[in-house]
XYZ file of C-alpha atoms in Angstrom:
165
model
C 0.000 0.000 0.000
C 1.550 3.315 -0.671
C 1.511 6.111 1.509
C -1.107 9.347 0.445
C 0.776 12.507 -1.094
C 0.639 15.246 0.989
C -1.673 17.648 -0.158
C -1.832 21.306 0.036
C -3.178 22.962 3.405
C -1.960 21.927 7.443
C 0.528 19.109 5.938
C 2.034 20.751 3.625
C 3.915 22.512 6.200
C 5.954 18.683 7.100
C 7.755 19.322 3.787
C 8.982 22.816 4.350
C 6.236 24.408 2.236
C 5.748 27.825 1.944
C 7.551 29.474 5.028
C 10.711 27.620 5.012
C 13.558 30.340 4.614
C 14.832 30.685 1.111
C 18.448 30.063 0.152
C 18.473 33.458 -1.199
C 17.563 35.682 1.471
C 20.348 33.486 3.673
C 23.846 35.796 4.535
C 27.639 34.768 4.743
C 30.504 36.784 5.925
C 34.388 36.211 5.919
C 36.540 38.408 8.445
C 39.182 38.160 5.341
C 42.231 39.206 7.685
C 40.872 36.602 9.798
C 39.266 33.862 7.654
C 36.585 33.628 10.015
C 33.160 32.825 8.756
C 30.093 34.000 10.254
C 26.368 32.668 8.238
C 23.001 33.287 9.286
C 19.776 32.250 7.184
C 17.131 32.175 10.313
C 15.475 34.807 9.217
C 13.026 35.173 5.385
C 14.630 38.640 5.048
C 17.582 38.887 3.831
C 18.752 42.470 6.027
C 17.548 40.442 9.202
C 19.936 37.627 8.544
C 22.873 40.168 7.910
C 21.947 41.760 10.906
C 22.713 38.770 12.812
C 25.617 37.617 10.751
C 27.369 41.592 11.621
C 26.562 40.527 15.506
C 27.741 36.930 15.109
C 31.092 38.059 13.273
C 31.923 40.360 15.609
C 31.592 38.183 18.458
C 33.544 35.661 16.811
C 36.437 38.327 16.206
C 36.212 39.187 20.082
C 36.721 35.543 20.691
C 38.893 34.033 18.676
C 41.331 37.251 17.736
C 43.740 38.925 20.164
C 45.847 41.769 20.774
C 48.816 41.904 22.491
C 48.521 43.943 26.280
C 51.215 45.948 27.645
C 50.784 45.079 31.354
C 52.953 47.540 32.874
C 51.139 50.284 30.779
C 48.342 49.063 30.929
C 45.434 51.424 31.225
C 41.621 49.455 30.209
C 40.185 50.447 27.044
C 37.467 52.318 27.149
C 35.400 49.135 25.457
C 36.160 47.144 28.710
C 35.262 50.192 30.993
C 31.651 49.416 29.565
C 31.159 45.790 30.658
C 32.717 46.243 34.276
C 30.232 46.288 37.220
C 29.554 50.204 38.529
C 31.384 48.853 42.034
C 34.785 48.883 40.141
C 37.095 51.348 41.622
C 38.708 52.428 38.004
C 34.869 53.037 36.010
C 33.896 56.267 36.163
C 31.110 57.353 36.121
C 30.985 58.772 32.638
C 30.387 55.771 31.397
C 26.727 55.117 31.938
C 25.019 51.580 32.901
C 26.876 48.758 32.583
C 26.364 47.084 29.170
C 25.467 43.255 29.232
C 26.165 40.599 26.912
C 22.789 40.896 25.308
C 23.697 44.140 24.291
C 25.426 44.292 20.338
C 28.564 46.319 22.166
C 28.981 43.787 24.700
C 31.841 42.329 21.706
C 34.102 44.778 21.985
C 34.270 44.292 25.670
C 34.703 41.160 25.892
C 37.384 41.136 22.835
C 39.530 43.841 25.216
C 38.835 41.658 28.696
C 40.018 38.517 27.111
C 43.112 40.432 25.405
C 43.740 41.105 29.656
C 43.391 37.332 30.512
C 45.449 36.175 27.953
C 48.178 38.738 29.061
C 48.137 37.155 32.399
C 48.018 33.584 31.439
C 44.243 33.362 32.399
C 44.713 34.059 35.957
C 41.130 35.800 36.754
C 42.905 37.322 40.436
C 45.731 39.226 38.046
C 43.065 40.350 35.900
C 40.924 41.661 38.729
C 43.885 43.912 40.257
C 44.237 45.537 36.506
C 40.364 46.051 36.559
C 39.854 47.336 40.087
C 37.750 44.329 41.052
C 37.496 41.520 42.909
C 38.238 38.513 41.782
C 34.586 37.355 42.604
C 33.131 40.313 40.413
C 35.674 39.267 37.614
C 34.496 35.840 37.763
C 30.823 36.785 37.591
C 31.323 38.806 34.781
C 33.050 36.112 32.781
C 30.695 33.402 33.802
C 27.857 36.161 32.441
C 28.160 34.820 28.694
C 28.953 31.039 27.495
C 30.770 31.798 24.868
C 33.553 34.127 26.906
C 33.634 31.520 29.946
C 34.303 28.760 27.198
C 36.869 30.797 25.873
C 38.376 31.501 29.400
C 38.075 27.778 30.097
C 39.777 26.465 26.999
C 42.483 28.878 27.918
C 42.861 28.064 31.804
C 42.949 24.406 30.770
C 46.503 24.602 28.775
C 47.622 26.421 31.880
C 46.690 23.266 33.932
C 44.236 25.957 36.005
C 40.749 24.680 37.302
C 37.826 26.086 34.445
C 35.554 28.554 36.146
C 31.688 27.388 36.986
C-alpha cells in the first residue's frame, strides 16, 4: 500500500512548504584578515539575517582574535570600561550603565577583557587587580556569557588551572 501525497493545506507545512527560509535571502561573511566565517539564514529577510551575521562576526572576532597587552602600561580600554560592574574602583562614572552581553557592544568588551586574561596567562585574580575588582566580580562577569567563559576555560585548561563554573 503506498503512503497518500501530501496535499496542500496543514501538511504541507511537514515538507517545508511555503515558510521555510529561502536560500536566497540566507547571509555569509568572511573576516578576510581573519578567515573567520560567520552565516546566518534564520530569518526570510535577507537584512535580518545580515543583521545577525554583523553581531555573530563580531563576536567571533572578540573571541577568537587577540591583541597583544602591555601590562605595565596598561590602562583598560574604554570598550572594557563598559562591561565592568559600577562597584569597580577604576569606572567612572561617565560611562553610563553597565552594558550586558545581550547588548550588540557587549563584543568589543569582551574582545579587550580577554586580550587582559590572555596577558596574564588566564589568571582571573591578576586580571581583577588591573580592573579594580574583585576577583569574585571578575568571575561573575566572565561566567555572564557562554561563549567568553568557554573561551576563558579552553584557555585556563593549557595552563593546567581549574575552568571557572
Amino acid at each position: 500500500m503506498l503512503p497518500e501525497p501530501l496535499g496542500r493545506g496543514a501538511h504541507a507545512a511537514e515538507r517545508g512548504g511555503q515558510h521555510r527560509n529561502k536560500r536566497e535571502s540566507a547571509v555569509r561573511l568572511k573576516h578576510l584578515p581573519s578567515g573567520i566565517i560567520a552565516q546566518a539564514s534564520e530569518d526570510r529577510s535577507q537584512h535580518k539575517n545580515r543583521a545577525s551575521a554583523i553581531n555573530l562576526l563580531r563576536s567571533l572576532i572578540a573571541l577568537k582574535v587577540r591583541k597583544t597587552v602591555d601590562l605595565e602600561a596598561y590602562s583598560p580600554p574604554r570598550e572594557l570600561l563598559r562591561i565592568l560592574p559600577p562597584k569597580s574602583s577604576i569606572r567612572g562614572p561617565d560611562y553610563g550603565p553597565q552594558i550586558g552581553p545581550n547588548n550588540p557592544k557587549f563584543a568589543s568588551g569582551m574582545q579587550a577583557l580577554l586580550d587582559l586574561i590572555f596577558a596574564v596567562a588566564g589568571s582571573v585574580s591578576e586580571a581583577a587587580k588591573y580592573l579594580g575588582l574583585s576577583t569574585g566580580a571578575v568571575s561573575r562577569l566572565i561566567l555572564s556569557d557562554d561563549s567568553l567563559r568557554k573561551e576563558v576555560n579552553d584557555l585556563r585548561a593549557t595552563k593546567g588551572m581549574k575552568p571557572l563554573e
